[in-house]
Tab-separated table of C-alpha atoms in Angstrom:
chain	number	residue	atom	x	y	z
O	1	UNK	CA	-30.791	-8.130	1.067
O	2	UNK	CA	-29.716	-4.549	0.487
O	3	UNK	CA	-29.717	-3.277	-3.078
O	4	UNK	CA	-26.538	-1.279	-2.590
O	5	UNK	CA	-23.307	-1.742	-0.679
O	6	UNK	CA	-19.943	-0.106	-0.009
O	7	UNK	CA	-17.135	-1.816	-1.898
O	8	UNK	CA	-15.157	-4.337	0.141
O	9	UNK	CA	-11.964	-3.856	-1.860
O	10	UNK	CA	-10.796	-2.308	-5.130
O	11	UNK	CA	-9.912	-5.506	-7.010
O	12	UNK	CA	-13.373	-6.770	-7.946
O	13	UNK	CA	-14.562	-3.317	-9.124
O	14	UNK	CA	-11.376	-3.155	-11.190
O	15	UNK	CA	-12.101	-6.558	-12.749
O	16	UNK	CA	-15.521	-5.299	-13.796
O	17	UNK	CA	-13.916	-2.185	-15.299
O	18	UNK	CA	-11.564	-4.356	-17.365
O	19	UNK	CA	-14.451	-6.420	-18.716
O	20	UNK	CA	-16.490	-3.354	-19.620
O	21	UNK	CA	-13.570	-1.549	-21.295
O	22	UNK	CA	-11.417	-4.369	-22.671
O	23	UNK	CA	-11.790	-3.180	-26.270
O	24	UNK	CA	-10.253	0.182	-25.331
O	25	UNK	CA	-7.349	-1.089	-23.216
O	26	UNK	CA	-3.819	-1.983	-24.281
O	27	UNK	CA	-2.633	-5.161	-22.551
O	28	UNK	CA	-0.901	-5.787	-20.287
O	29	UNK	CA	-2.841	-2.981	-18.636
O	30	UNK	CA	-1.283	-1.410	-15.539
O	31	UNK	CA	-3.035	0.808	-13.045
O	32	UNK	CA	-2.714	2.171	-9.517
O	33	UNK	CA	-5.477	3.650	-7.413
O	34	UNK	CA	-5.790	5.301	-3.996
O	35	UNK	CA	-9.272	5.151	-2.536
O	36	UNK	CA	-11.341	4.334	0.516
O	37	UNK	CA	-12.739	0.858	1.105
O	38	UNK	CA	-15.079	-0.484	3.775
O	39	UNK	CA	-15.408	-3.664	5.835
O	40	UNK	CA	-17.940	-4.895	8.357
O	41	UNK	CA	-15.161	-5.185	10.948
O	42	UNK	CA	-15.298	-4.984	14.705
O	43	UNK	CA	-13.156	-1.840	15.081
O	44	UNK	CA	-9.820	-2.521	16.792
O	45	UNK	CA	-6.165	-1.607	16.401
O	46	UNK	CA	-5.189	-2.022	12.765
O	47	UNK	CA	-8.717	-2.903	11.650
O	48	UNK	CA	-11.167	-0.232	10.606
O	49	UNK	CA	-14.593	-0.120	9.034
O	50	UNK	CA	-13.467	2.697	6.756
O	51	UNK	CA	-9.895	2.965	5.574
O	52	UNK	CA	-7.697	4.192	2.755
O	53	UNK	CA	-5.627	1.834	0.647
O	54	UNK	CA	-3.498	1.953	-2.476
O	55	UNK	CA	-3.984	-0.729	-5.121
O	56	UNK	CA	-1.581	-1.767	-7.881
O	57	UNK	CA	-2.741	-4.202	-10.586
O	58	UNK	CA	-1.499	-5.571	-13.894
O	59	UNK	CA	-3.952	-7.409	-16.156
O	60	UNK	CA	-3.227	-9.371	-19.322
O	61	UNK	CA	-5.322	-10.642	-22.211
O	62	UNK	CA	-5.529	-14.463	-21.970
O	63	UNK	CA	-2.035	-14.719	-20.458
O	64	UNK	CA	0.220	-12.851	-18.072
O	65	UNK	CA	3.919	-13.746	-17.576
O	66	UNK	CA	5.049	-14.911	-14.140
O	67	UNK	CA	7.597	-12.086	-13.864
O	68	UNK	CA	4.665	-9.690	-13.368
O	69	UNK	CA	4.005	-11.383	-10.010
O	70	UNK	CA	7.455	-10.302	-8.864
O	71	UNK	CA	7.082	-6.852	-10.401
O	72	UNK	CA	4.044	-5.845	-8.348
O	73	UNK	CA	5.735	-6.946	-5.118
O	74	UNK	CA	8.829	-4.956	-6.076
O	75	UNK	CA	6.683	-1.870	-6.702
O	76	UNK	CA	5.137	-2.209	-3.239
O	77	UNK	CA	8.534	-2.746	-1.588
O	78	UNK	CA	9.937	0.291	-3.409
O	79	UNK	CA	6.970	2.427	-2.337
O	80	UNK	CA	7.288	1.320	1.287
O	81	UNK	CA	11.052	1.898	1.220
O	82	UNK	CA	10.448	5.440	-0.029
O	83	UNK	CA	7.859	5.917	2.723
O	84	UNK	CA	10.488	4.755	5.216
O	85	UNK	CA	12.963	7.282	3.813
O	86	UNK	CA	10.460	10.132	3.847
O	87	UNK	CA	8.694	9.677	7.194
O	88	UNK	CA	10.569	6.970	9.092
O	89	UNK	CA	8.270	3.956	8.830
O	90	UNK	CA	10.025	0.616	9.417
O	91	UNK	CA	11.329	-1.360	6.441
O	92	UNK	CA	8.991	-3.971	4.942
O	93	UNK	CA	9.407	-7.726	4.480
O	94	UNK	CA	7.566	-9.596	1.703
O	95	UNK	CA	6.336	-13.107	2.557
O	96	UNK	CA	5.533	-15.101	-0.584
O	97	UNK	CA	3.701	-18.382	-1.171
O	98	UNK	CA	1.943	-20.103	-4.066
O	99	UNK	CA	-1.616	-21.449	-4.047
O	100	UNK	CA	-0.786	-24.185	-6.584
O	101	UNK	CA	2.091	-25.410	-4.431
O	102	UNK	CA	-0.131	-25.523	-1.348
O	103	UNK	CA	-2.912	-27.274	-3.276
O	104	UNK	CA	-0.377	-29.855	-4.467
O	105	UNK	CA	0.748	-30.548	-0.900
O	106	UNK	CA	-2.854	-30.928	0.248
O	107	UNK	CA	-3.558	-33.241	-2.699
O	108	UNK	CA	-0.586	-35.334	-1.636
O	109	UNK	CA	-2.089	-35.541	1.848
O	110	UNK	CA	-5.362	-36.790	0.396
O	111	UNK	CA	-7.310	-33.581	1.065
O	112	UNK	CA	-10.105	-33.411	-1.514
O	113	UNK	CA	-11.166	-29.795	-0.922
O	114	UNK	CA	-8.228	-27.471	-0.141
O	115	UNK	CA	-10.315	-24.258	0.031
O	116	UNK	CA	-11.405	-24.549	3.705
O	117	UNK	CA	-7.921	-25.728	4.667
O	118	UNK	CA	-6.377	-22.637	3.074
O	119	UNK	CA	-8.850	-20.375	4.854
O	120	UNK	CA	-8.092	-21.956	8.209
O	121	UNK	CA	-4.300	-21.957	7.836
O	122	UNK	CA	-4.604	-18.244	7.046
O	123	UNK	CA	-5.564	-17.836	10.722
O	124	UNK	CA	-2.312	-19.302	12.096
O	125	UNK	CA	-0.718	-15.980	12.988
O	126	UNK	CA	-3.909	-14.752	14.662
O	127	UNK	CA	-5.014	-17.728	16.768
O	128	UNK	CA	-2.015	-20.069	16.883
O	129	UNK	CA	-1.322	-23.616	15.730
O	130	UNK	CA	-3.289	-25.428	18.458
O	131	UNK	CA	-6.563	-23.690	17.635
O	132	UNK	CA	-6.026	-24.041	13.893
O	133	UNK	CA	-5.301	-27.748	14.399
O	134	UNK	CA	-8.634	-28.131	16.180
O	135	UNK	CA	-10.500	-26.232	13.469
O	136	UNK	CA	-8.914	-28.342	10.730
O	137	UNK	CA	-10.302	-31.428	12.454
O	138	UNK	CA	-13.710	-29.985	13.372
O	139	UNK	CA	-14.522	-27.809	10.362
O	140	UNK	CA	-12.424	-29.232	7.516
O	141	UNK	CA	-12.933	-32.855	8.572
O	142	UNK	CA	-9.239	-33.781	8.621
O	143	UNK	CA	-7.743	-36.485	10.781
O	144	UNK	CA	-5.438	-35.299	13.545
O	145	UNK	CA	-2.399	-36.691	11.720
O	146	UNK	CA	-3.333	-34.955	8.454
O	147	UNK	CA	-4.082	-31.709	10.279
O	148	UNK	CA	-0.693	-31.924	11.999
O	149	UNK	CA	0.979	-32.396	8.597
O	150	UNK	CA	-0.811	-29.297	7.299
O	151	UNK	CA	0.460	-27.281	10.281
O	152	UNK	CA	3.991	-28.615	9.759
O	153	UNK	CA	3.889	-27.570	6.097
O	154	UNK	CA	2.515	-24.111	6.949
O	155	UNK	CA	5.374	-23.486	9.358
O	156	UNK	CA	8.027	-23.770	6.616
O	157	UNK	CA	9.470	-20.293	6.140
O	158	UNK	CA	12.698	-18.526	5.237
O	159	UNK	CA	15.058	-17.798	2.335
O	160	UNK	CA	14.657	-20.016	-0.730
O	161	UNK	CA	17.821	-22.006	-0.057
O	162	UNK	CA	16.430	-22.973	3.361
O	163	UNK	CA	12.837	-23.578	2.259
O	164	UNK	CA	13.331	-25.681	-0.881
O	165	UNK	CA	14.994	-28.689	0.843
O	166	UNK	CA	12.113	-28.801	3.343
O	167	UNK	CA	9.545	-28.691	0.552
O	168	UNK	CA	11.335	-31.410	-1.405
O	169	UNK	CA	11.509	-33.550	1.740
O	170	UNK	CA	7.710	-33.697	1.735
O	171	UNK	CA	7.962	-36.169	-1.149
O	172	UNK	CA	5.158	-34.570	-3.163
O	173	UNK	CA	5.531	-34.874	-6.940
O	174	UNK	CA	2.119	-34.083	-8.410
O	175	UNK	CA	1.705	-31.537	-11.213
O	176	UNK	CA	0.206	-28.798	-9.040
O	177	UNK	CA	3.049	-28.961	-6.513
O	178	UNK	CA	5.802	-28.965	-9.143
O	179	UNK	CA	4.298	-26.030	-11.057
O	180	UNK	CA	3.709	-24.051	-7.871
O	181	UNK	CA	7.231	-24.793	-6.652
O	182	UNK	CA	8.747	-23.520	-9.896
O	183	UNK	CA	6.601	-20.376	-9.815
O	184	UNK	CA	7.601	-19.732	-6.200
O	185	UNK	CA	11.281	-20.025	-7.128
O	186	UNK	CA	10.844	-17.693	-10.115
O	187	UNK	CA	9.023	-15.006	-8.135
O	188	UNK	CA	11.083	-15.018	-4.937
O	189	UNK	CA	14.421	-15.175	-6.764
O	190	UNK	CA	13.434	-12.226	-8.986
O	191	UNK	CA	12.413	-10.109	-6.000
O	192	UNK	CA	15.580	-11.072	-4.115
O	193	UNK	CA	17.787	-9.705	-6.896
O	194	UNK	CA	16.550	-6.187	-6.142
O	195	UNK	CA	15.551	-6.578	-2.482
O	196	UNK	CA	17.811	-9.360	-1.137
O	197	UNK	CA	16.973	-8.781	2.531
O	198	UNK	CA	13.295	-8.001	2.059
O	199	UNK	CA	11.703	-11.248	0.822
O	200	UNK	CA	11.199	-14.789	2.094
O	201	UNK	CA	9.161	-17.816	1.057
O	202	UNK	CA	6.516	-18.482	3.704
O	203	UNK	CA	4.082	-21.409	3.509
O	204	UNK	CA	1.899	-19.851	6.202
O	205	UNK	CA	0.649	-17.223	3.758
O	206	UNK	CA	-2.697	-18.515	2.532
O	207	UNK	CA	-4.879	-15.440	1.754
O	208	UNK	CA	-8.495	-16.190	2.602
O	209	UNK	CA	-9.990	-14.871	-0.649
O	210	UNK	CA	-10.907	-17.666	-3.057
O	211	UNK	CA	-10.121	-15.792	-6.268
O	212	UNK	CA	-6.340	-16.148	-5.869
O	213	UNK	CA	-4.949	-18.912	-8.096
O	214	UNK	CA	-1.138	-18.827	-7.958
O	215	UNK	CA	1.352	-16.491	-6.300
O	216	UNK	CA	0.144	-14.926	-3.045
O	217	UNK	CA	1.988	-12.527	-0.784
O	218	UNK	CA	1.781	-10.417	2.332
O	219	UNK	CA	4.091	-7.642	3.514
O	220	UNK	CA	4.765	-6.782	7.150
O	221	UNK	CA	6.732	-3.986	8.776
O	222	UNK	CA	9.899	-5.352	10.376
O	223	UNK	CA	9.594	-4.915	14.130
O	224	UNK	CA	5.867	-4.166	13.839
O	225	UNK	CA	4.643	-7.635	12.945
O	226	UNK	CA	1.883	-7.283	15.548
O	227	UNK	CA	0.128	-4.925	13.137
O	228	UNK	CA	-0.411	-7.850	10.789
O	229	UNK	CA	-0.006	-7.519	7.052
O	230	UNK	CA	0.146	-3.933	5.817
O	231	UNK	CA	0.152	-4.982	2.174
O	232	UNK	CA	-1.125	-8.102	0.440
O	233	UNK	CA	-2.286	-9.572	-2.828
O	234	UNK	CA	-1.689	-12.219	-5.437
O	235	UNK	CA	-2.511	-13.618	-8.858
O	236	UNK	CA	-6.115	-14.031	-9.968
O	237	UNK	CA	-6.279	-15.896	-13.282
O	238	UNK	CA	-10.060	-16.310	-13.468
O	239	UNK	CA	-11.513	-13.217	-11.778
O	240	UNK	CA	-12.221	-11.285	-14.990
O	241	UNK	CA	-13.807	-13.324	-17.779
O	242	UNK	CA	-16.594	-12.691	-20.284
O	243	UNK	CA	-17.023	-16.362	-21.160
O	244	UNK	CA	-14.921	-16.109	-24.299
O	245	UNK	CA	-11.772	-14.375	-23.085
O	246	UNK	CA	-10.098	-14.377	-19.706
O	247	UNK	CA	-8.060	-11.513	-18.319
O	248	UNK	CA	-5.586	-12.853	-15.729
O	249	UNK	CA	-4.211	-10.338	-13.285
O	250	UNK	CA	-1.836	-9.762	-10.395
O	251	UNK	CA	-2.632	-7.176	-7.767
O	252	UNK	CA	-1.421	-5.850	-4.453
O	253	UNK	CA	-2.923	-3.436	-1.954
O	254	UNK	CA	-1.111	-1.256	0.572
O	255	UNK	CA	-3.053	-0.396	3.726
O	256	UNK	CA	-2.219	3.255	4.234
O	257	UNK	CA	-4.529	3.626	7.235
O	258	UNK	CA	-3.042	0.573	8.931
O	259	UNK	CA	0.494	1.913	8.454
O	260	UNK	CA	-0.009	5.557	9.371
O	261	UNK	CA	-2.739	5.606	12.041
O	262	UNK	CA	-0.668	3.863	14.775
O	263	UNK	CA	2.287	6.159	14.062
O	264	UNK	CA	0.095	9.229	14.428
O	265	UNK	CA	-1.430	7.860	17.650
O	266	UNK	CA	1.985	7.259	19.255
O	267	UNK	CA	3.480	10.545	18.085
O	268	UNK	CA	5.980	8.846	15.779
O	269	UNK	CA	4.474	10.704	12.849
O	270	UNK	CA	3.994	14.422	13.386
O	271	UNK	CA	3.700	16.821	10.470
O	272	UNK	CA	6.353	19.532	10.289
O	273	UNK	CA	3.548	22.063	9.846
O	274	UNK	CA	-0.240	22.149	9.857
O	275	UNK	CA	-0.851	22.930	6.195
O	276	UNK	CA	1.037	22.397	2.917
O	277	UNK	CA	0.855	26.129	2.150
O	278	UNK	CA	4.324	27.660	1.766
O	279	UNK	CA	3.338	31.282	1.145
O	280	UNK	CA	0.508	33.495	2.352
O	281	UNK	CA	0.071	36.379	-0.084
O	282	UNK	CA	-1.002	39.399	1.938
O	283	UNK	CA	-3.760	41.726	0.740
O	284	UNK	CA	-3.202	45.499	0.964
O	285	UNK	CA	-6.904	46.280	0.568
O	286	UNK	CA	-9.903	44.647	-1.081
O	287	UNK	CA	-9.584	46.905	-4.129
O	288	UNK	CA	-6.153	45.436	-4.898
O	289	UNK	CA	-6.969	41.780	-4.071
O	290	UNK	CA	-6.637	40.914	-7.776
O	291	UNK	CA	-2.928	41.792	-7.595
O	292	UNK	CA	-2.444	39.343	-4.724
O	293	UNK	CA	-4.410	36.684	-6.610
O	294	UNK	CA	-2.152	37.219	-9.643
O	295	UNK	CA	0.985	36.672	-7.542
O	296	UNK	CA	-0.545	33.527	-6.036
O	297	UNK	CA	-1.330	32.239	-9.520
O	298	UNK	CA	2.268	32.787	-10.639
O	299	UNK	CA	3.610	30.920	-7.610
O	300	UNK	CA	1.185	28.007	-8.036
O	301	UNK	CA	2.150	27.675	-11.700
O	302	UNK	CA	5.697	27.050	-10.480
O	303	UNK	CA	4.614	24.380	-7.992
O	304	UNK	CA	4.717	26.560	-4.880
O	305	UNK	CA	1.682	25.998	-2.653
O	306	UNK	CA	0.187	29.289	-1.564
O	307	UNK	CA	-3.015	30.984	-0.532
O	308	UNK	CA	-4.257	34.555	-0.459
O	309	UNK	CA	-5.094	36.171	2.857
O	310	UNK	CA	-8.842	35.875	3.553
O	311	UNK	CA	-9.058	39.526	4.628
O	312	UNK	CA	-7.299	42.842	4.134
O	313	UNK	CA	-6.663	43.243	7.849
O	314	UNK	CA	-3.598	45.025	9.198
O	315	UNK	CA	-0.400	43.297	8.129
O	316	UNK	CA	0.315	42.318	11.730
O	317	UNK	CA	-2.935	40.332	11.854
O	318	UNK	CA	-2.240	38.723	8.479
O	319	UNK	CA	1.195	37.677	9.724
O	320	UNK	CA	-0.332	36.196	12.898
O	321	UNK	CA	-2.816	34.298	10.733
O	322	UNK	CA	0.109	32.777	8.811
O	323	UNK	CA	1.917	31.925	12.058
O	324	UNK	CA	-1.142	30.153	13.489
O	325	UNK	CA	-1.311	28.028	10.351
O	326	UNK	CA	2.478	27.505	10.375
O	327	UNK	CA	2.895	29.025	6.911
O	328	UNK	CA	6.620	29.856	6.611
O	329	UNK	CA	6.412	32.927	4.325
O	330	UNK	CA	4.241	36.024	3.881
O	331	UNK	CA	4.334	37.832	0.531
O	332	UNK	CA	3.733	41.579	0.312
O	333	UNK	CA	2.628	43.077	-3.012
O	334	UNK	CA	3.823	46.610	-3.730
O	335	UNK	CA	4.109	48.888	-6.803
O	336	UNK	CA	7.665	49.618	-5.632
O	337	UNK	CA	8.578	45.934	-5.739
O	338	UNK	CA	7.251	42.852	-3.947
O	339	UNK	CA	8.876	41.537	-0.773
O	340	UNK	CA	8.654	38.229	1.073
O	341	UNK	CA	9.052	37.741	4.821
O	342	UNK	CA	10.551	34.588	6.332
O	343	UNK	CA	8.591	34.130	9.565
O	344	UNK	CA	11.271	31.936	11.134
O	345	UNK	CA	14.188	34.356	10.663
O	346	UNK	CA	11.992	37.502	10.486
O	347	UNK	CA	14.052	38.581	7.475
O	348	UNK	CA	12.259	40.432	4.681
O	349	UNK	CA	13.747	40.694	1.208
O	350	UNK	CA	12.792	41.701	-2.371
O	351	UNK	CA	11.142	38.913	-4.371
O	352	UNK	CA	9.853	38.201	-7.863
O	353	UNK	CA	7.005	35.691	-8.259
O	354	UNK	CA	8.534	34.487	-11.531
O	355	UNK	CA	11.861	33.483	-9.973
O	356	UNK	CA	11.638	33.281	-6.159
O	357	UNK	CA	11.875	29.752	-4.764
O	358	UNK	CA	11.841	28.477	-1.169
O	359	UNK	CA	14.096	25.627	-0.045
O	360	UNK	CA	13.262	22.039	-0.994
O	361	UNK	CA	12.490	21.253	2.654
O	362	UNK	CA	9.919	24.044	2.791
O	363	UNK	CA	8.176	22.846	-0.358
O	364	UNK	CA	6.898	19.696	1.335
O	365	UNK	CA	5.609	18.602	4.700
O	366	UNK	CA	7.893	16.124	6.462
O	367	UNK	CA	7.807	14.005	9.600
O	368	UNK	CA	8.791	16.444	12.341
O	369	UNK	CA	10.160	13.632	14.505
O	370	UNK	CA	12.756	12.809	11.855
O	371	UNK	CA	13.990	16.405	11.962
O	372	UNK	CA	14.693	16.453	15.696
């Protein structure tokens, strides 16, 4: 086997970080991280070997309240709602389940080892109920009747008030089911208070990773369900442990590449300009470049993205350079008073680097399609 590998996700490396630094952390410890991850996937739409994702995790010391499960889903929904506002992505829907509840149902059906059953039911959306039914019989060793009951359970989905009667009708009363049911109610009802139209209970959500122990969830874009889940996660009570202390956690990842790449490919997401630079500071001559650099420094200190012209060419060429890069303003430094030129209106006016400010729209890149 290889001695080194590219990390599959960001959760397990994070668990190791918690163990190595637990004495220096204040619990519950919250973190978010944006980074690349890698998978040995067969490249296809929505699945990449290299991709960028955002991770949000909360870890406790020995215990972690159930309301944290709802909190991380709410953070993801809020982030995706803001993304929808900013660039026009569809709204998201959170689909929530509970591993303990599912394990309790499987126990009630006489299934000794729920792990392979969970992994197979996780494939329902991809390959359909008939194929999953066959796999439950062939690979998990279930009878056809038991496999059919598993499929029936996995197809329970909807708002809590519609789901709970169906769950109760199963007649399961073991400890795992009752605890999982209560946790599901707690989490979904909390999320629904803030996002009433953006969360459902869905027994089909299984999450194939074995380290999840309680709440599990997936988020999809409404109207773009064919993309699959664009955000997912759950509770992992046993992932980080040093043998003496356990650090339970809840985490969620948001697949930025899966969300944005299809929109770029179809032209739904087009940047309003090529670069984030708002101002190109022109250079009169190389001897006075320091003056242009000083102006750029003043503007950057005030949060205005700018760059200094790479050469002291004629002003006409420097302006054309800015136009090619879709930079909206060119700044001219002069001992008689600086001036700034708006390349859209062609207007040129006096300006002071300590006070001049472009419009809010010009300070950030937006989705050009939303502006049409």
